[in-house]
Coordinates of C-alpha atoms and ligand atoms in Angstrom, one line a residue:
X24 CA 19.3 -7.1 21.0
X25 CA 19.2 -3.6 22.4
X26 CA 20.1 -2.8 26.2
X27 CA 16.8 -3.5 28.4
X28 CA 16.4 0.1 30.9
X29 CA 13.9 0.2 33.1
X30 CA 10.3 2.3 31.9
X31 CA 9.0 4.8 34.2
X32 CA 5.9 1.9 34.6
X33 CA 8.6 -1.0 35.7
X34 CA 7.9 -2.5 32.4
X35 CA 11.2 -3.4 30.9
X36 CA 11.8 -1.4 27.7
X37 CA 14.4 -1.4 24.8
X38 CA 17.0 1.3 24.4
X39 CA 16.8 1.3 20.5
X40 CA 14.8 -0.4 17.9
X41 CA 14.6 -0.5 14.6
X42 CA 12.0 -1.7 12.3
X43 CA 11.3 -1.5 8.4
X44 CA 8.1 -2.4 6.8
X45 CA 7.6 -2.5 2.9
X46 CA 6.0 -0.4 0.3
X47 CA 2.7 -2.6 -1.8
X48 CA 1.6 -2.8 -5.5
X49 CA -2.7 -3.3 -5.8
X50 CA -2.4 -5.9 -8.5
X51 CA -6.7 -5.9 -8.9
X52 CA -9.0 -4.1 -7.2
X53 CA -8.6 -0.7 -6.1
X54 CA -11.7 1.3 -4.9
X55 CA -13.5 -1.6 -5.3
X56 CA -12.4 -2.4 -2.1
X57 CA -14.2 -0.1 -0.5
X58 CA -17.1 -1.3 -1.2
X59 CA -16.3 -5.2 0.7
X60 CA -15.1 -6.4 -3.1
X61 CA -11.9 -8.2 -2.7
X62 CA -8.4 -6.9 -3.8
X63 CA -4.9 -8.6 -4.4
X64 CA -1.8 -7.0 -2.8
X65 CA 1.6 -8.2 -2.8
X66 CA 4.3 -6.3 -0.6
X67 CA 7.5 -5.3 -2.7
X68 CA 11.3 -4.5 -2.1
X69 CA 11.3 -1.1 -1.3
X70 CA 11.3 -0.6 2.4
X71 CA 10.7 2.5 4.8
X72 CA 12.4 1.8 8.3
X73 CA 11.9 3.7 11.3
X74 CA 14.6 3.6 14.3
X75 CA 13.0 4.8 17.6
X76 CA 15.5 5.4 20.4
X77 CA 15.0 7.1 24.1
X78 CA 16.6 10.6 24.9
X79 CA 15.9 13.5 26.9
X80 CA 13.8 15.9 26.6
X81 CA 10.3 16.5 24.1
X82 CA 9.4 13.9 21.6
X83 CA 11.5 14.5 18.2
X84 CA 10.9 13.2 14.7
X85 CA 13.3 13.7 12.1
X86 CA 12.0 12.4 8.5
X87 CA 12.5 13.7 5.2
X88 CA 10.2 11.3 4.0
X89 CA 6.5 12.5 5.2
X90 CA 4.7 15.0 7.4
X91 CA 6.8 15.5 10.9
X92 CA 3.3 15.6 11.9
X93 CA 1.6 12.9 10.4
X94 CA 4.5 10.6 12.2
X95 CA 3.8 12.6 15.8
X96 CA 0.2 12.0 15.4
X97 CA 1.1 8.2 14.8
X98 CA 3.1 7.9 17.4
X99 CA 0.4 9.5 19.7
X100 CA -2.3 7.2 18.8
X101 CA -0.1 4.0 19.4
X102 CA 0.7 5.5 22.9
X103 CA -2.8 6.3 23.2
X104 CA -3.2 2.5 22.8
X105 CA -0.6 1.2 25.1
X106 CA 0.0 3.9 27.4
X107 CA 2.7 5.9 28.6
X108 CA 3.7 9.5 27.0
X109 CA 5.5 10.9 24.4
X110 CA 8.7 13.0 26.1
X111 CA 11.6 11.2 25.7
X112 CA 11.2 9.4 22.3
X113 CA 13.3 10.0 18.9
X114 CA 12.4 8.8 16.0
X115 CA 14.2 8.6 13.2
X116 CA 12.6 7.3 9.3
X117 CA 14.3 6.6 6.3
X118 CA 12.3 5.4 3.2
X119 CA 12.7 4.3 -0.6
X120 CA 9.2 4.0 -0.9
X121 CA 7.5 7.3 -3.5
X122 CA 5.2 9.2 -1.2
X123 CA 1.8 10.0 -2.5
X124 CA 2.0 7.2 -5.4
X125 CA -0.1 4.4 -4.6
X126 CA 3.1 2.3 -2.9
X127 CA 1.6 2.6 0.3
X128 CA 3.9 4.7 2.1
X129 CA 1.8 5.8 4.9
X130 CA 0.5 2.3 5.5
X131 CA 4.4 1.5 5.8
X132 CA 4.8 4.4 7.9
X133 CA 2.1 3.3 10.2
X134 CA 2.8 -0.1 10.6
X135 CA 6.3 0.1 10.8
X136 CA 5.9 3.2 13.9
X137 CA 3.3 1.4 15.6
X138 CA 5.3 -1.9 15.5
X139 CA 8.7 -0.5 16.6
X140 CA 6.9 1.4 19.2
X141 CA 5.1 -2.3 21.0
X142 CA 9.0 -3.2 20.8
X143 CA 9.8 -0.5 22.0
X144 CA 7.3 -0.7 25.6
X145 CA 8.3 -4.0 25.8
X146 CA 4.5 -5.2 23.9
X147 CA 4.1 -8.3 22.3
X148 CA 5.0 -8.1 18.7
X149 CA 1.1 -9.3 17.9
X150 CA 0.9 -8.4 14.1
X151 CA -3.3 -8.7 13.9
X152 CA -2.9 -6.4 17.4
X153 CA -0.2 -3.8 15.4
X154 CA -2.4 -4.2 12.1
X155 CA -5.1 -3.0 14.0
X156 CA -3.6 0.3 15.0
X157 CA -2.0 1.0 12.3
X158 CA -5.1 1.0 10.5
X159 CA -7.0 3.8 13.1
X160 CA -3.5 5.9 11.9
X161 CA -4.4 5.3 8.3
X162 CA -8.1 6.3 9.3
X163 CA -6.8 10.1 10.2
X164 CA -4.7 10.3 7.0
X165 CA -7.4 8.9 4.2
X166 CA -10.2 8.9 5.8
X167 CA -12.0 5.5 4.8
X168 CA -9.8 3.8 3.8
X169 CA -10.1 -0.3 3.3
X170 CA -7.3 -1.0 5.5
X171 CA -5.8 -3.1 2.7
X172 CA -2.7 -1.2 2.7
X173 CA -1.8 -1.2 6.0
X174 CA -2.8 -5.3 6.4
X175 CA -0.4 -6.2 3.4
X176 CA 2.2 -4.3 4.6
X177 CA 1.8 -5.7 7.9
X178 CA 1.7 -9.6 6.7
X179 CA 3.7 -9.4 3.6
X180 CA 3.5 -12.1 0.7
X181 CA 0.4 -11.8 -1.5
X182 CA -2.9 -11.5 0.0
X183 CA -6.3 -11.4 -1.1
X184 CA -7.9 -8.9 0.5
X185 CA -11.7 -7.7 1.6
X186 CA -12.9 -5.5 4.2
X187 CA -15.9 -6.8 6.0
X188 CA -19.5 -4.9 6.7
X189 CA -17.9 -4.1 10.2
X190 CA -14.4 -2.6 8.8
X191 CA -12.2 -5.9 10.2
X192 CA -10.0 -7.1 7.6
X193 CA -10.7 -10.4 6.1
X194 CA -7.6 -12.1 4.2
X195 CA -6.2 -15.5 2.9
X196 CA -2.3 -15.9 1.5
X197 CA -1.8 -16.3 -2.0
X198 CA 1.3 -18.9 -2.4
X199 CA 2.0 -18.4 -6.2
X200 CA 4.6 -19.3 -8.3
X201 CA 3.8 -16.7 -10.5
X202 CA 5.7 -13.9 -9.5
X203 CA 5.0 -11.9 -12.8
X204 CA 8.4 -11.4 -14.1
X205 CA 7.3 -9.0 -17.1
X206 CA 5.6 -6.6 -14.4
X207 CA 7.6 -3.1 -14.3
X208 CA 6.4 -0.1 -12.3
X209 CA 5.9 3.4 -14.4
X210 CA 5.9 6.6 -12.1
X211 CA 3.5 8.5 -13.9
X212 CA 4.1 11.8 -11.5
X213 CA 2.6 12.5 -8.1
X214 CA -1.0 13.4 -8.0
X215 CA -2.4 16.5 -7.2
X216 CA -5.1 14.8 -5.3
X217 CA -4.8 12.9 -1.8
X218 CA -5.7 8.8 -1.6
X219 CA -8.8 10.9 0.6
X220 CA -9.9 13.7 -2.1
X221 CA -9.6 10.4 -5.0
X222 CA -12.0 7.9 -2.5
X223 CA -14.7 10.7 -1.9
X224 CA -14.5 11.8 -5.3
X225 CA -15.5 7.7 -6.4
X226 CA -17.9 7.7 -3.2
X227 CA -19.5 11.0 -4.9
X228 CA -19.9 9.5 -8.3
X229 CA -21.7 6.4 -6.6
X230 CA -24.2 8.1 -4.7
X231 CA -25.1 9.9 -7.8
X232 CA -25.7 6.8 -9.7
X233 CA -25.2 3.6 -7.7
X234 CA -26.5 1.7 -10.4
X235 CA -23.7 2.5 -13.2
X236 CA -21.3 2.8 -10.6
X237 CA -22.0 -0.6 -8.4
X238 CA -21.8 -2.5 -12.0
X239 CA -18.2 -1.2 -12.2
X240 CA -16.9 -2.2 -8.9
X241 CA -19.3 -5.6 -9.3
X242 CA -16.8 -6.1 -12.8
X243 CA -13.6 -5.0 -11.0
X244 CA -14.5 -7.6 -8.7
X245 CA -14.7 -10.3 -11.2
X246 CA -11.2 -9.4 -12.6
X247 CA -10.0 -9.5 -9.2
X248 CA -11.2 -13.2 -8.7
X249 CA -9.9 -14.1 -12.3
X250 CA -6.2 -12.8 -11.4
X251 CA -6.3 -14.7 -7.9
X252 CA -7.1 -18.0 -10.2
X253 CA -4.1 -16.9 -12.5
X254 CA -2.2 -16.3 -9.6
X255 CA -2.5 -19.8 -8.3
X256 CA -2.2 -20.9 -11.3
X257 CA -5.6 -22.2 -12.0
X258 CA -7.4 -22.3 -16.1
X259 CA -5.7 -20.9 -18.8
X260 CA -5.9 -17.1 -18.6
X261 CA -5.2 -14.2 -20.5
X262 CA -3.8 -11.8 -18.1
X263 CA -2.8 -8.9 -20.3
X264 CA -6.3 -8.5 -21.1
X265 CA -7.2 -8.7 -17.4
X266 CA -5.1 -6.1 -16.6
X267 CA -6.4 -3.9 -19.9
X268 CA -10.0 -4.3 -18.6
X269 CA -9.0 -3.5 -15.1
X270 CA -8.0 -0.2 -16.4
X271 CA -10.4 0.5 -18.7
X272 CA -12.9 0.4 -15.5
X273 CA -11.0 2.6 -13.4
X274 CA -10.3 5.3 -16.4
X275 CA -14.6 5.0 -16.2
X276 CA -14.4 5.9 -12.0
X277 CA -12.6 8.7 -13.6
X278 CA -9.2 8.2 -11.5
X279 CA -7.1 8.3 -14.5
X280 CA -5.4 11.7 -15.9
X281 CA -4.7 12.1 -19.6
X282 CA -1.0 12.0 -19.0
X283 CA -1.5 8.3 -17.6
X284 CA -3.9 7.0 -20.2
X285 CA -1.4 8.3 -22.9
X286 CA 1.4 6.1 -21.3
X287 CA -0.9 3.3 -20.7
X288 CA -2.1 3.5 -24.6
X289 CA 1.7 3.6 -25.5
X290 CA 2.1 0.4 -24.1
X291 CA -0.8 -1.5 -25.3
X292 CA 0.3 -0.4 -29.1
X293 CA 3.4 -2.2 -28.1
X294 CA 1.1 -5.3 -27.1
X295 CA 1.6 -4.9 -23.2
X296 CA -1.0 -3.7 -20.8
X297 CA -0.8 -1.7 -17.9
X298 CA -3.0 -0.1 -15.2
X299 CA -2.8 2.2 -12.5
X300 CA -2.3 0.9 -9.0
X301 CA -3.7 2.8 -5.9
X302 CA -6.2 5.3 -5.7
X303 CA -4.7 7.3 -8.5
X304 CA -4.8 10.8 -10.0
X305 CA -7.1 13.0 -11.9
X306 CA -5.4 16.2 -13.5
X307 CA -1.4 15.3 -13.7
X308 CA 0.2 12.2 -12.2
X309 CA -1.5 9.2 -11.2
X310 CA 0.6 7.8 -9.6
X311 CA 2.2 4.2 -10.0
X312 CA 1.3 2.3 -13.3
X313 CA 1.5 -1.3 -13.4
X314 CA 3.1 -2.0 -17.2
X315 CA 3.1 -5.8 -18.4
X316 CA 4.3 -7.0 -21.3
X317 CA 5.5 -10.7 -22.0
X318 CA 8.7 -9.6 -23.8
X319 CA 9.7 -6.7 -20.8
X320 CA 12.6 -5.8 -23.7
X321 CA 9.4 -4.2 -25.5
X322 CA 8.5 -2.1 -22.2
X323 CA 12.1 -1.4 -21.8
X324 CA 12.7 0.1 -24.9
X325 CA 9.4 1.8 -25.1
X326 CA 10.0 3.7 -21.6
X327 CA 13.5 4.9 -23.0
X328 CA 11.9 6.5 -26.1
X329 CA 9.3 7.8 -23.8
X330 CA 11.8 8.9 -21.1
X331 CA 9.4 7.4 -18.2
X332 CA 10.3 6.5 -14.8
X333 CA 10.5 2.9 -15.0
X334 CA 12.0 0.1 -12.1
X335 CA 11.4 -3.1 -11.2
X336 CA 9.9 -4.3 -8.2
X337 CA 10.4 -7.9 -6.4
X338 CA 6.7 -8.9 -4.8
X339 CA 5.3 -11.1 -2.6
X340 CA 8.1 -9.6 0.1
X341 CA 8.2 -9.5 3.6
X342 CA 5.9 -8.0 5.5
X343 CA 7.1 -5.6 8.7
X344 CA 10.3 -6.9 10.9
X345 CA 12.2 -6.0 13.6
X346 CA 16.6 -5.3 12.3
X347 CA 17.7 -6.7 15.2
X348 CA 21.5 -5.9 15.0
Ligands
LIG427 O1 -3.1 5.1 -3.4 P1 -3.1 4.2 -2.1 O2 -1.8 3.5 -2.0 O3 -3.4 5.0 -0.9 O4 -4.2 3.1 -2.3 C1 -5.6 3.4 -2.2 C2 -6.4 2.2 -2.6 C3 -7.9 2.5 -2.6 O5 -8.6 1.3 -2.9 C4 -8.3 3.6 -3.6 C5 -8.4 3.0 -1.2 C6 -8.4 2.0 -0.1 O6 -8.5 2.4 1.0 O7 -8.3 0.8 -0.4

């Protein structure tokens, strides 16, 4: 427990606090979403944290990790929320979370700044309340986004996810045993493109034939309710064909660069599958690649030939929490 001060308002506030939320894999779903089709998301072990503490003088942020002003404009919209100014705040943010990959770094960065801030001012630590804001921040970076990122990050676990006609969030747990143990992540470079530039650019090919387009997302949906059933470990299912046809749809939204469907066809030679994960990339990197395989000594081997960036990830993880000390 930090030492309680008194705020300038009388309410009682925290000296220090410190708060980490985690980085997120889409397993199904991407773009789709947008549209109010449902996506899965599982938090995983790589956490940004964000340590806020009270000094004198102007508001400071020091981070190596994103925009200085992306985090000054969150911080000014959760104080917009619950009052009080900005002078006299430092915050400090540390992540191991890729920025610009499709591991939900600004989502973490949202939530975990808006969070640690409601400690801060003494506010109820209300997670559908921090979710909530955190998701007008994600708004100024991305534009439209879903809000899927910042609501996994903020609950943690695995979630089925869907954005309803009025933006609000509508989600359900997945409690799974299956915690995919042959899934490995594949850094397939940072795209040129923003998360923003990569949803208009879909939103663009829609309007210009909602048709074609609409049957895509109406198939990524149906993937995304067949993995949820695997997931819970319903039927007998095939899910490195899943995640093949998953990709093969989003390489058809066009969100896939040649560098990414190379790797992705070096590992389906090898009899895995993999897709990419996020809103991905059209001329270099695409970010993040999920890469499956039932014998990950296959992937393992490949990705040394290959030289890629490949690591494991732990999911269904915890969502954002206060390190009390
Ligand atoms: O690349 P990321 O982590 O920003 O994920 C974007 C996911 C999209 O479905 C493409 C957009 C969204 O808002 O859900």
């Amino acid at each position: 427990m930090g030492i309680k001060i008194e705020g300038e308002e009388g309410a009682e506030r925290l000296k220090r606090v410190k708060v980490s939320a985690p980085g997120k894999i889409i397993l199904s779903g991407e773009h789709a979403v947008v549209y109010g089709y449902p996506a899965i998301l599982s938090a995983v072990d790589r956490r940004l944290s964000i340590e806020l503490s009270i000094k004198k003088g102007d508001l400071e942020v020091l981070t190596q990790h994103s925009s200085t002003e992306h985090a000054e404009y969150g911080i000014k919209r959760v104080v917009k929320e619950i009052g009080g100014g900005t002078s006299g705040i430092k915050a400090e943010i540390y992540s191991q979370i890729p920025v610009g990959s499709g591991m939900g770094s600004s989502a973490a960065l949202a939530v975990a700044l808006t969070a640690a801030l409601f400690k801060l001012r003494g506010q109820p630590w209300d997670l559908e309340r921090i979710n909530q804001v955190a998701y007008e921040i994600e708004k100024k970076q991305h534009g439209k986004p879903s809000g899927g990122d910042n609501t996994i990050v903020t609950y943690g676990g695995f979630l089925e996810f869907k954005k309803n006609a009025d933006g609000s969030p509508n989600f359900s747990h997945i409690s799974t045993e299956e915690h995919l143990s042959g899934l490995f992540v594949v850094n397939s470079g940072r795209p040129e493109e923003t998360t923003r530039e990569m949803v208009s650019m879909v939103g663009q090919l829609y309007e210009n034939d909602k048709k074609r387009v609409g049957d895509i997302f109406e198939k990524i949906g149906q993937i995304t309710f067949i993995f949820s059933r695997y997931l819970r470990g319903e039927g007998d299912i095939d899910v490195t064909e899943l995640i093949r046809e998953n990709q093969r749809l989003l390489e058809r939204l066009g969100v896939v660069s040649p560098s990414a469907q190379n790797i992705v066809g070096e590992i389906e030679k090898i009899g895995g599958a993999a897709k990419i994960s996020g809103a991905g990339g059209r001329k270099s990197g695409s970010g993040i690649i999920l890469a499956y395989h039932k014998d990950p000594q296959k992937l393992l081997s490949l990705a040394k030939e290959m030289s890629l960036d490949i690591f494991s990830v732990k999911l269904g993880e915890e969502g954002v929490r206060w390190e009390k000390r």
